[in-house]
Coordinates of C-alpha atoms in Angstrom, one line a residue:
Chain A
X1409 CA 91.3 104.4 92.1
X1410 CA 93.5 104.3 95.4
X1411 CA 92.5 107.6 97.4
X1412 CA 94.2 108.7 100.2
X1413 CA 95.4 111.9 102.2
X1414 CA 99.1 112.2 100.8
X1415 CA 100.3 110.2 98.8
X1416 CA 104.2 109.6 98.9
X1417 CA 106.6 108.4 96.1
X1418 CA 109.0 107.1 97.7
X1419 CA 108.6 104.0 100.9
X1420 CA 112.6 104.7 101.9
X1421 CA 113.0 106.0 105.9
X1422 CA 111.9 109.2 104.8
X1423 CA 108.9 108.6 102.6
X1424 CA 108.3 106.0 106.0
X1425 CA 108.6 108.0 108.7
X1426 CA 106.3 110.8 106.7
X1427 CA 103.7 108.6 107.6
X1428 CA 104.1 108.2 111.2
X1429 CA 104.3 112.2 111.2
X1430 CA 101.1 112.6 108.5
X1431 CA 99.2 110.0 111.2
X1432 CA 99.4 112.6 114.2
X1433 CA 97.7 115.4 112.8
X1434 CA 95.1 112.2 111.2
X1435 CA 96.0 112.1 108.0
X1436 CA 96.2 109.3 105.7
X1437 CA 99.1 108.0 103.5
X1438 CA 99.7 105.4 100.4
X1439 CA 103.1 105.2 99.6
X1440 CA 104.4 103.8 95.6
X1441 CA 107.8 102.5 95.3
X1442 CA 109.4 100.8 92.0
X1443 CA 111.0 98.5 94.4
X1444 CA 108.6 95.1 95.3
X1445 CA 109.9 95.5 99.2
X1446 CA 109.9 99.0 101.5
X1447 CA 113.2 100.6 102.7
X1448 CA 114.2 102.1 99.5
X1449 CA 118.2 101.5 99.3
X1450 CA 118.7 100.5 103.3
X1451 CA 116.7 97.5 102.3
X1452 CA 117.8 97.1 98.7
X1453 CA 121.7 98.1 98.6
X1454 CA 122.7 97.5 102.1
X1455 CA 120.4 96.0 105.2
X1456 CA 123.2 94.6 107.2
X1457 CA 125.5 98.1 107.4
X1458 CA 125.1 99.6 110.7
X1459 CA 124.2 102.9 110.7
X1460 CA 125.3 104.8 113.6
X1461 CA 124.0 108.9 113.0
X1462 CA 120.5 108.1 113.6
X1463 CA 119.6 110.1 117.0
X1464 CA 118.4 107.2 119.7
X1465 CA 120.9 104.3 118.0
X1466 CA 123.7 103.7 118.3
X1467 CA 123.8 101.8 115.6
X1468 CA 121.4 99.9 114.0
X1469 CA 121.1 97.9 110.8
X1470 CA 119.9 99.6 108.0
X1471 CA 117.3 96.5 107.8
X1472 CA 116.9 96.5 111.2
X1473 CA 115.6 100.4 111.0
X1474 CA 113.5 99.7 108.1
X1475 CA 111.8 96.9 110.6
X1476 CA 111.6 99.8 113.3
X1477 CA 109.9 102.6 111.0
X1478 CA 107.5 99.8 109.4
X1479 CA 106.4 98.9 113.2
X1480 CA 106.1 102.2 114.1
X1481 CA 103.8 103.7 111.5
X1482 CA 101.7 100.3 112.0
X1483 CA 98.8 101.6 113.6
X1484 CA 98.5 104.4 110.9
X1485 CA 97.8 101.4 108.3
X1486 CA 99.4 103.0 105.2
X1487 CA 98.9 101.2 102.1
X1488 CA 101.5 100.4 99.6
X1489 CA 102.2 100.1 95.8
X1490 CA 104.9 98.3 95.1
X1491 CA 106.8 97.0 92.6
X1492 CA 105.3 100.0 90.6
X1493 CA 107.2 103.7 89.2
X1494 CA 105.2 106.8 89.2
X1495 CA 104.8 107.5 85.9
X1496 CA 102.7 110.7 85.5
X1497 CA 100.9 112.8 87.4
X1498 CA 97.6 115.3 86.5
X1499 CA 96.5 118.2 88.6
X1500 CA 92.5 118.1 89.1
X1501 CA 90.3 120.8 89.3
X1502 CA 89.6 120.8 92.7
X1503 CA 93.8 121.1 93.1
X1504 CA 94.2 117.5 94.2
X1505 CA 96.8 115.2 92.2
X1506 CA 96.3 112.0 90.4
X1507 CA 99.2 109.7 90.1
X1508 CA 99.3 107.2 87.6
X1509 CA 101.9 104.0 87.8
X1510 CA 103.6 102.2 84.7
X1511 CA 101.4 99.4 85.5
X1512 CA 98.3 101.6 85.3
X1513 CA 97.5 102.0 88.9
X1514 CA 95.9 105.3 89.7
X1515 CA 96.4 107.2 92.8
X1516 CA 93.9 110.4 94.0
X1517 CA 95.9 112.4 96.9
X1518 CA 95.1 116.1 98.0
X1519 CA 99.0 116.2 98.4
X1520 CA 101.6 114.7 96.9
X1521 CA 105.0 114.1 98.8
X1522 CA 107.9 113.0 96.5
X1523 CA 110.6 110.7 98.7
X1524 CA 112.5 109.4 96.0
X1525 CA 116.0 109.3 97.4
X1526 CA 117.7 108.8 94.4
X1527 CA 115.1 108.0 92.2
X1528 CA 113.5 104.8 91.2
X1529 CA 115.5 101.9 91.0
X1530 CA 116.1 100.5 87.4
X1531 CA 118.5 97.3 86.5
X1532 CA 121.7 97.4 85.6
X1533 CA 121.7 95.8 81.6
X1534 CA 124.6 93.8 80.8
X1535 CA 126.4 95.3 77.4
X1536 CA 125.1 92.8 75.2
X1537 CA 124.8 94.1 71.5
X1538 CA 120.7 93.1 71.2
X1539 CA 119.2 92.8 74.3
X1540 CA 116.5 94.9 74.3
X1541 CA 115.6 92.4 70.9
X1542 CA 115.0 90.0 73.6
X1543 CA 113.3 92.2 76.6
X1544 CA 110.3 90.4 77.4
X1545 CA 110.9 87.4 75.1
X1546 CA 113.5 85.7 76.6
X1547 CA 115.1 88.3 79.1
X1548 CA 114.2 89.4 82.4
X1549 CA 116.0 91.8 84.9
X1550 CA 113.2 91.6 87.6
X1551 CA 111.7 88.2 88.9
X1552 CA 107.9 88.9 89.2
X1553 CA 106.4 85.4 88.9
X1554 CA 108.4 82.0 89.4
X1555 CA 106.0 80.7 88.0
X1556 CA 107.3 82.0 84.5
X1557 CA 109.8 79.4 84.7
X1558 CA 108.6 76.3 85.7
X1559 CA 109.7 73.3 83.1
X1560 CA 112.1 76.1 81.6
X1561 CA 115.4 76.0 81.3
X1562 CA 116.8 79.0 83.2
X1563 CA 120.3 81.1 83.0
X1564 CA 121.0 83.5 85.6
X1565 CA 123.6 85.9 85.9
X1566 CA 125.7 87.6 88.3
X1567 CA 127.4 86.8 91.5
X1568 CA 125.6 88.5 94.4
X1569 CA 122.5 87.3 96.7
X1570 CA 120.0 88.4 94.2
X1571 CA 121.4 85.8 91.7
X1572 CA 122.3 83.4 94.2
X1573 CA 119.1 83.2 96.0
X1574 CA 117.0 83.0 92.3
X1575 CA 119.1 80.0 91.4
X1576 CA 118.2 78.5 94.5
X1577 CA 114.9 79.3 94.2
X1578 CA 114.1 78.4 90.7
X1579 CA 116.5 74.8 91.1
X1580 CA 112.9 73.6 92.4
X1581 CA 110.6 75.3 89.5
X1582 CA 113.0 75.1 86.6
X1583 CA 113.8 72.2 84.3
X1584 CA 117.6 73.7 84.4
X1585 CA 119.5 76.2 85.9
X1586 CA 122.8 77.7 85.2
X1587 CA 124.2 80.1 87.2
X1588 CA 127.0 81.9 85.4
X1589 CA 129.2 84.2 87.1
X1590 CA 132.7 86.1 86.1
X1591 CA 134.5 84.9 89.3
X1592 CA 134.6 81.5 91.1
X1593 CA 133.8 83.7 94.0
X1594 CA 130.5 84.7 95.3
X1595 CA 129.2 87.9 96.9
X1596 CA 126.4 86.9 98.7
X1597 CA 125.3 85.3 102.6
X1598 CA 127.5 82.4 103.2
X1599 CA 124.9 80.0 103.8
X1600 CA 123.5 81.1 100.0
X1601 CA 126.9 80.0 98.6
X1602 CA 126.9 76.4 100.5
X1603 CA 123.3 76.0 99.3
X1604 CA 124.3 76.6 95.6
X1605 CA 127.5 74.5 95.9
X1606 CA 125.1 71.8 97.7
X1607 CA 122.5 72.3 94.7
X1608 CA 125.3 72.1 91.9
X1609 CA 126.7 68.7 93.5
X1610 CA 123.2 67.4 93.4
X1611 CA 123.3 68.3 89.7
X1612 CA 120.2 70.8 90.5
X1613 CA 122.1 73.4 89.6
X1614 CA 124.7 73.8 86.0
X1615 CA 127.4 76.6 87.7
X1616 CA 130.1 78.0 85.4
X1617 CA 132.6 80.0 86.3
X1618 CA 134.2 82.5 85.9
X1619 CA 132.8 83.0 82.4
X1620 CA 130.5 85.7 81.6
X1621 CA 127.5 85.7 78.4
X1622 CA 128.7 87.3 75.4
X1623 CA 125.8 87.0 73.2
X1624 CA 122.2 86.5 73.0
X1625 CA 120.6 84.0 70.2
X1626 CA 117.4 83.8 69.1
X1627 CA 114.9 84.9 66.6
X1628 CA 112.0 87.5 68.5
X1629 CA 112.5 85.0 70.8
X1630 CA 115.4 84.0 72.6
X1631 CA 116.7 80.3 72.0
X1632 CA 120.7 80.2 73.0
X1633 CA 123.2 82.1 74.6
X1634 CA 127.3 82.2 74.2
X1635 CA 129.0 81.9 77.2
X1636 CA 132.9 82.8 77.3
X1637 CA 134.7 80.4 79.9
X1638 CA 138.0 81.4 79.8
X1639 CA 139.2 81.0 76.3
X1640 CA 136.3 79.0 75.6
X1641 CA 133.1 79.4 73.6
X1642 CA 130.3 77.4 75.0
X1643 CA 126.6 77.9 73.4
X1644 CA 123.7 77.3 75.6
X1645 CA 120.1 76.2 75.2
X1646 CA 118.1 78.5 76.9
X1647 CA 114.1 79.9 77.6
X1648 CA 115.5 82.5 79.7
X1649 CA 118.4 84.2 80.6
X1650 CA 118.0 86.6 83.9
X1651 CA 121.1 89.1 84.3
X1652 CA 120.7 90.0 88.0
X1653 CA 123.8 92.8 88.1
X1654 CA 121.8 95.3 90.9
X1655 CA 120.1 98.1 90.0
X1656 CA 121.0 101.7 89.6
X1657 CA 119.1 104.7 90.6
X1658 CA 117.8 107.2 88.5
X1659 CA 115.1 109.9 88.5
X1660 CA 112.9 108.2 86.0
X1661 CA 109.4 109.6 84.8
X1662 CA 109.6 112.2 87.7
X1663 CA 111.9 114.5 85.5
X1664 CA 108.9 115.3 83.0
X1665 CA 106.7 115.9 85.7
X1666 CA 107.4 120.2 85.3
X1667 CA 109.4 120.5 88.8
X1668 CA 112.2 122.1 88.7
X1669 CA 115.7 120.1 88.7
X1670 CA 119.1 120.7 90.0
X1671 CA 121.3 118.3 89.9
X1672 CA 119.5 115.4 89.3
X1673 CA 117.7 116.6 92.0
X1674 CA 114.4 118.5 92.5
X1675 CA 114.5 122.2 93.7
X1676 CA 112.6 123.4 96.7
X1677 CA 111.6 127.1 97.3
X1678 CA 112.6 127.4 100.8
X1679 CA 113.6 125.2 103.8
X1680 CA 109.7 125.8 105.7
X1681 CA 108.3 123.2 104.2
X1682 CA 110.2 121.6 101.0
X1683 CA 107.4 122.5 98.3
X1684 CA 108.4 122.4 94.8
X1685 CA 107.7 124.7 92.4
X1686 CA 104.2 122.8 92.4
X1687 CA 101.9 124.3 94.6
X1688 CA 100.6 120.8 96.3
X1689 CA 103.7 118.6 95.5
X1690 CA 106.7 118.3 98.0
X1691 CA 110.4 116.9 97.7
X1692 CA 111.7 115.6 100.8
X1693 CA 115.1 113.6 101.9
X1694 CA 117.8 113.1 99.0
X1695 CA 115.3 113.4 96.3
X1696 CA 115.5 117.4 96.9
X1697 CA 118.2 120.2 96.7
X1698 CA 118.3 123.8 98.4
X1699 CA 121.1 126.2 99.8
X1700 CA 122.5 123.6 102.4
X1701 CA 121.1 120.8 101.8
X1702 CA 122.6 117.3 103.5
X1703 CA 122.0 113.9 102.1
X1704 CA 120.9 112.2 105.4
X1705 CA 117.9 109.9 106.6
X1706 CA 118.6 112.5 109.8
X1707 CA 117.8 115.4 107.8
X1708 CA 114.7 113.5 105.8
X1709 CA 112.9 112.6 108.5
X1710 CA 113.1 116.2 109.9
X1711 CA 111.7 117.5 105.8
X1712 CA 109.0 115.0 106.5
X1713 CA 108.1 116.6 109.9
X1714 CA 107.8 120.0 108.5
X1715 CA 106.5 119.4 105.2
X1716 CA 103.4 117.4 107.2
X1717 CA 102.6 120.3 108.8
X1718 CA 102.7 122.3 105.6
X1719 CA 100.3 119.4 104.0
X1720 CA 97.7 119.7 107.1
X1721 CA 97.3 123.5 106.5
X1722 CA 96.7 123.0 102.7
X1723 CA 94.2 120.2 103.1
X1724 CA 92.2 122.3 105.8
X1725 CA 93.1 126.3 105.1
X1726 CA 90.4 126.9 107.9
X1727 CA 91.4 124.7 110.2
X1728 CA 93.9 125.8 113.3
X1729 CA 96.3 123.0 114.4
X1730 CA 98.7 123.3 117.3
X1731 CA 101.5 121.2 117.3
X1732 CA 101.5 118.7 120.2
X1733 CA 104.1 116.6 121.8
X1734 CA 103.1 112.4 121.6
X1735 CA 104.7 112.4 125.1
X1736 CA 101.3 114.5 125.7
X1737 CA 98.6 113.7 123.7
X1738 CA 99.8 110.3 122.7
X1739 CA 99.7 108.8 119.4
X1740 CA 96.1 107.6 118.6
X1741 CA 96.4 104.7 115.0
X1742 CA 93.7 104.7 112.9
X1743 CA 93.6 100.9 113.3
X1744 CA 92.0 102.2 117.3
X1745 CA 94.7 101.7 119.0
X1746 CA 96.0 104.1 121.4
X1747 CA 99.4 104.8 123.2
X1748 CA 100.2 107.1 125.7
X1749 CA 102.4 108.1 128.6
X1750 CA 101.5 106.5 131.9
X1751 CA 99.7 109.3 134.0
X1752 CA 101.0 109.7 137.5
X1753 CA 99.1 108.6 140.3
X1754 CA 97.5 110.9 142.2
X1755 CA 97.2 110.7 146.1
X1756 CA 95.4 113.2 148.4
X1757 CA 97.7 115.1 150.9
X1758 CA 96.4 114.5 154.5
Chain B
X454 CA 150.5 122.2 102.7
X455 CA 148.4 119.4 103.0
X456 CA 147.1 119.0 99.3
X457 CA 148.2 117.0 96.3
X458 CA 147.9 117.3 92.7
X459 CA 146.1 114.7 91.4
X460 CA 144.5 114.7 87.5
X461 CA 140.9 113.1 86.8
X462 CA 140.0 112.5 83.2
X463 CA 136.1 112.9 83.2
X464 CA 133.6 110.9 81.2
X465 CA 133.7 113.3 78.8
X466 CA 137.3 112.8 77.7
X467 CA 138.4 116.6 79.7
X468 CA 141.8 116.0 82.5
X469 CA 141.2 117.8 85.1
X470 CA 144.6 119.1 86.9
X471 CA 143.2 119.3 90.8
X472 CA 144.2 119.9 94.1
X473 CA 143.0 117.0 96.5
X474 CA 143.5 117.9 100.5
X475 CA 144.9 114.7 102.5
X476 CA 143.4 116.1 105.8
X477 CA 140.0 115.7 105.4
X478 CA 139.8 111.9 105.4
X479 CA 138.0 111.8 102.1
X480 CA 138.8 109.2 99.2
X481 CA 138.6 109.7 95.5
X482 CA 135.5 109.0 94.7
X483 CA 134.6 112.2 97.2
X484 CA 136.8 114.1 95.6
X485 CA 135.2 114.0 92.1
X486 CA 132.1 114.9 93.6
X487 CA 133.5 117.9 95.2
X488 CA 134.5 119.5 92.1
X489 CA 131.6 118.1 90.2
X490 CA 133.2 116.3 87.9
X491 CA 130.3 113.7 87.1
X492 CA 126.9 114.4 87.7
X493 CA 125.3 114.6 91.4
X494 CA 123.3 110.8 91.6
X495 CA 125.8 109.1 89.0
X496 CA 128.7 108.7 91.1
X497 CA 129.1 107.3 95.1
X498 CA 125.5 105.8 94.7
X499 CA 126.1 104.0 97.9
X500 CA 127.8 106.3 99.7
X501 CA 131.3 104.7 99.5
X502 CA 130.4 101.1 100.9
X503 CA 131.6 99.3 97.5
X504 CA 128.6 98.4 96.6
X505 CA 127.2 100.0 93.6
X506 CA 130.9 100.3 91.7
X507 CA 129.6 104.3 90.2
X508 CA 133.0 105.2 91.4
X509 CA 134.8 103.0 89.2
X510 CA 137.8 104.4 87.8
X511 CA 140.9 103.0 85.7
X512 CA 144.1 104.2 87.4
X513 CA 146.6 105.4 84.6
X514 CA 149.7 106.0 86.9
X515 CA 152.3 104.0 88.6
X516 CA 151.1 104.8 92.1
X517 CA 151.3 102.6 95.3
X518 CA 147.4 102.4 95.9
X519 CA 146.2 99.9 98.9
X520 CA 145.6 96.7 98.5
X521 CA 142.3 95.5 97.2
X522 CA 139.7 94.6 99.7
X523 CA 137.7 91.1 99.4
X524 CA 134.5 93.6 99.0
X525 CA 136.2 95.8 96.4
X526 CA 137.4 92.9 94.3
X527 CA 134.0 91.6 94.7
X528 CA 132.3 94.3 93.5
X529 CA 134.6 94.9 90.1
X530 CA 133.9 91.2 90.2
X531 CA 130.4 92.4 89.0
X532 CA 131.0 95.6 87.4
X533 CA 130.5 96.5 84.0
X534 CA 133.4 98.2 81.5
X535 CA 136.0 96.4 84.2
X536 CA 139.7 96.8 83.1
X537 CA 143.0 95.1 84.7
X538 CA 143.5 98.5 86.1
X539 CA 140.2 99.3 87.6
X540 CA 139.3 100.2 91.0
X541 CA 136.4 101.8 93.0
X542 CA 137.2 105.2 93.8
X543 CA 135.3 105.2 97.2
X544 CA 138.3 102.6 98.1
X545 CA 141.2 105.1 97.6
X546 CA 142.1 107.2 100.1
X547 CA 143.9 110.6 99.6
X548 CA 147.7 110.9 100.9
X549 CA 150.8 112.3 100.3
X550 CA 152.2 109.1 98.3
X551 CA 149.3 109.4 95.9
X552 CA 150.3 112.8 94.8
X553 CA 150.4 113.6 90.9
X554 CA 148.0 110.1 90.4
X555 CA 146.8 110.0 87.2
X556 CA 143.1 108.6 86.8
X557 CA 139.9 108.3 84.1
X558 CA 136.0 107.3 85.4
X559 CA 134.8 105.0 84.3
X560 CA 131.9 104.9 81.8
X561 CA 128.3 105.5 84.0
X562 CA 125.8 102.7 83.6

């Protein structure tokens, strides 16, 4: 069992910077997120748009400020599940929560802060009349281990660097690759595209396009796919066939957790401190909806301030905390490290 | 007067006869969510960057719409439920030529 201080669903700038604001007032954080990589979707939808309302930048890369929040909360050594959706979630006796993942990983927190933008990130299926006969036997939407695939012969679909950068990947693992996409044009880095049209002239990698799969063949477990190429049928020997079309948010498990929702969003009380409707669990950045509310990684890290403070005064009710500026007191990690502003020099007045 | 009349068939099936303002820079796909005509978190999942393709919509009218950017194209390139007359509705931006533009949304998925 993963203990910790507060645990937050959600490792997006907001469920990120909550940690760097949890740290000062030395409290710990874990953070779960479906997706295998931190950022939520600045990492995962778009980490080379500049983003330019973030107070201090100009503009900065949505990667790039995914780089800056992971450096800054460092020192306050958070620890991470991920690649894992919060599934459920039981109040204890003693008030304290206990998350549980899909994958069976339990969390203990005496707070619970949900960050979930959007919700968890799920793939996008292709339409294909019995795929989810072949989920698991044949069919994969996430890569978790290469390995999977080694001697295999591999189909991947879909025209963006997700796809691209697997079929480069697996060209080395897999007995054959066919990347299949519905355009002769590629969405992905440039130098990903050279590298497949290098791979396919080296015969490492089977490319047809523009064709898309039509249908799935196989019996428990999959065997062949039809590909359409233009007016052409062409059938396919395959282990496995990876549809790599993004993914699409939604709320997921957190929907039958008993908060309240609103729009595919969950309802706070009030604006002091972003608790739901259960006493102990908070919604903070786009994850949450009140009078006013405004979808911004501005406005989340500000939730996440606030609803620290909140946290602090529910894990110790006797406790007295005044806020404090770092530009005073610093910022002491838990890793030992201390920062702090440079203290004048003082000289005696003759 | 600054607004046009634009009508939206949900993903219900229900047209929607509505009045779209020119002057406040917003596209389509901005529009719909101001009068909640698909649920909040189903539509302009990226924000309007053409990257997610929520805002797909088939355009049913003879209108002069801008061209089709490399991204846009792209993105359709990898949408699902993709017609010859789709577009993403992040990519359309309200003005006086679109008025009385006819659209449907596209199925979510």
């Amino acid at each position: 069992m993963i203990k910790t201080d507060i645990l937050i669903i959600g490792a997006g700038p907001t469920g990120l910077f909550t940690v760097f604001e949890a740290g000062l007032l030395k409290l710990k954080c874990h953070l779960i997120d479906a997706l295998p990589q931190p950022g939520g979707q600045c990492s995962e939808i778009y980490p080379k748009k500049p983003i330019y309302d973030i107070p201090g930048f100009p503009e900065v890369l949505a990667g790039d400020l995914v780089t800056n929040l992971m450096k800054q909360i460092e020192a306050f050594e958070p620890g991470f599940t991920l690649g894992e959706r919060a599934e459920t979630i039981e109040k204890q006796e003693d008030e304290s929560f206990v998350v549980t993942t899909n994958k069976g990983t339990k969390h203990h927190a005496k707070v619970v802060a949900i960050a979930g933008g959007l919700g968890s990130f799920e793939p996008r299926k292709p339409q294909l009349e019995n795929i989810t006969e072949f989920e698991d036997n044949g069919v994969e939407y996430i890569i978790r281990d290469p390995e999977i695939y080694r001697g295999k012969k591999v189909a991947i679909a879909g025209g963006g660097d997700s796809a691209l950068d697997w079929s480069i990947f697996l060209a080395d693992v897999a007995e054959e690759v066919t990347l299949i996409h519905r355009r002769n044009e590629f969405r992905g880095a440039l130098d990903s595209v050279e590298k497949v049209e290098e791979l396919k002239k080296l015969g490492k990698i089977n490319l047809i396009t523009p064709a898309e799969v039509k249908a799935l063949h196989g019996n428990g477990k999959l065997e062949s796919i039809s590909i359409k190429q233009e007016e052409e049928l062409l059938d396919l020997a395959v282990d496995h066939f990876i549809p790599l079309f993004g993914l699409s948010p939604k709320l997921g498990p957190i929907a039958n957790w008993g908060l309240e929702i609103e729009k595919n969003a969950i309802k706070v009380d009030n604006t002091l401190d972003y608790q739901t409707n259960i006493p102990g669990v908070y919604a903070i950045g786009d994850v949450n909806t009140y009078p006013g509310k405004l979808k911004l990684i501005l406005c989340g890290f500000h939730e996440a301030t606030l609803m620290c403070q909140s946290a602090y005064k529910r894990i110790f009710p006797d406790k007295k905390y005044v806020m404090k500026y770092t530009t005073v007191s610093g910022v002491d990690g838990f890793d030992g490290s201390r920062k702090e502003a440079e203290k004048a020099v003082v000289k005696s007045i003759k | 007067m600054s607004d046009i009349t634009i009508k939206i068939k949900d993903r219900e099936g229900e047209v929607h006869e509505i009045q779209a303002p020119t002057d406040m820079a917003m596209n389509l796909m901005e529009v719909v969510r101001s009068y909640e005509l698909a649920p909040e978190g189903t539509i302009g999942v990226c924000g309007g960057m053409a990257m997610c393709a929520s805002c797909q919509c088939y355009v049913l009218s003879d209108h002069p719409l801008p061209e089709m950017s490399y991204d846009e194209d792209l993105m359709l390139a990898e949408a699902f439920n993709v017609q010859d007359n789709s577009r993403l509705g992040c990519q359309i931006q309200m003005t006086f030529d679109l008025d009385g533009l006819e659209v449907e949304l596209a199925p979510e998925v």
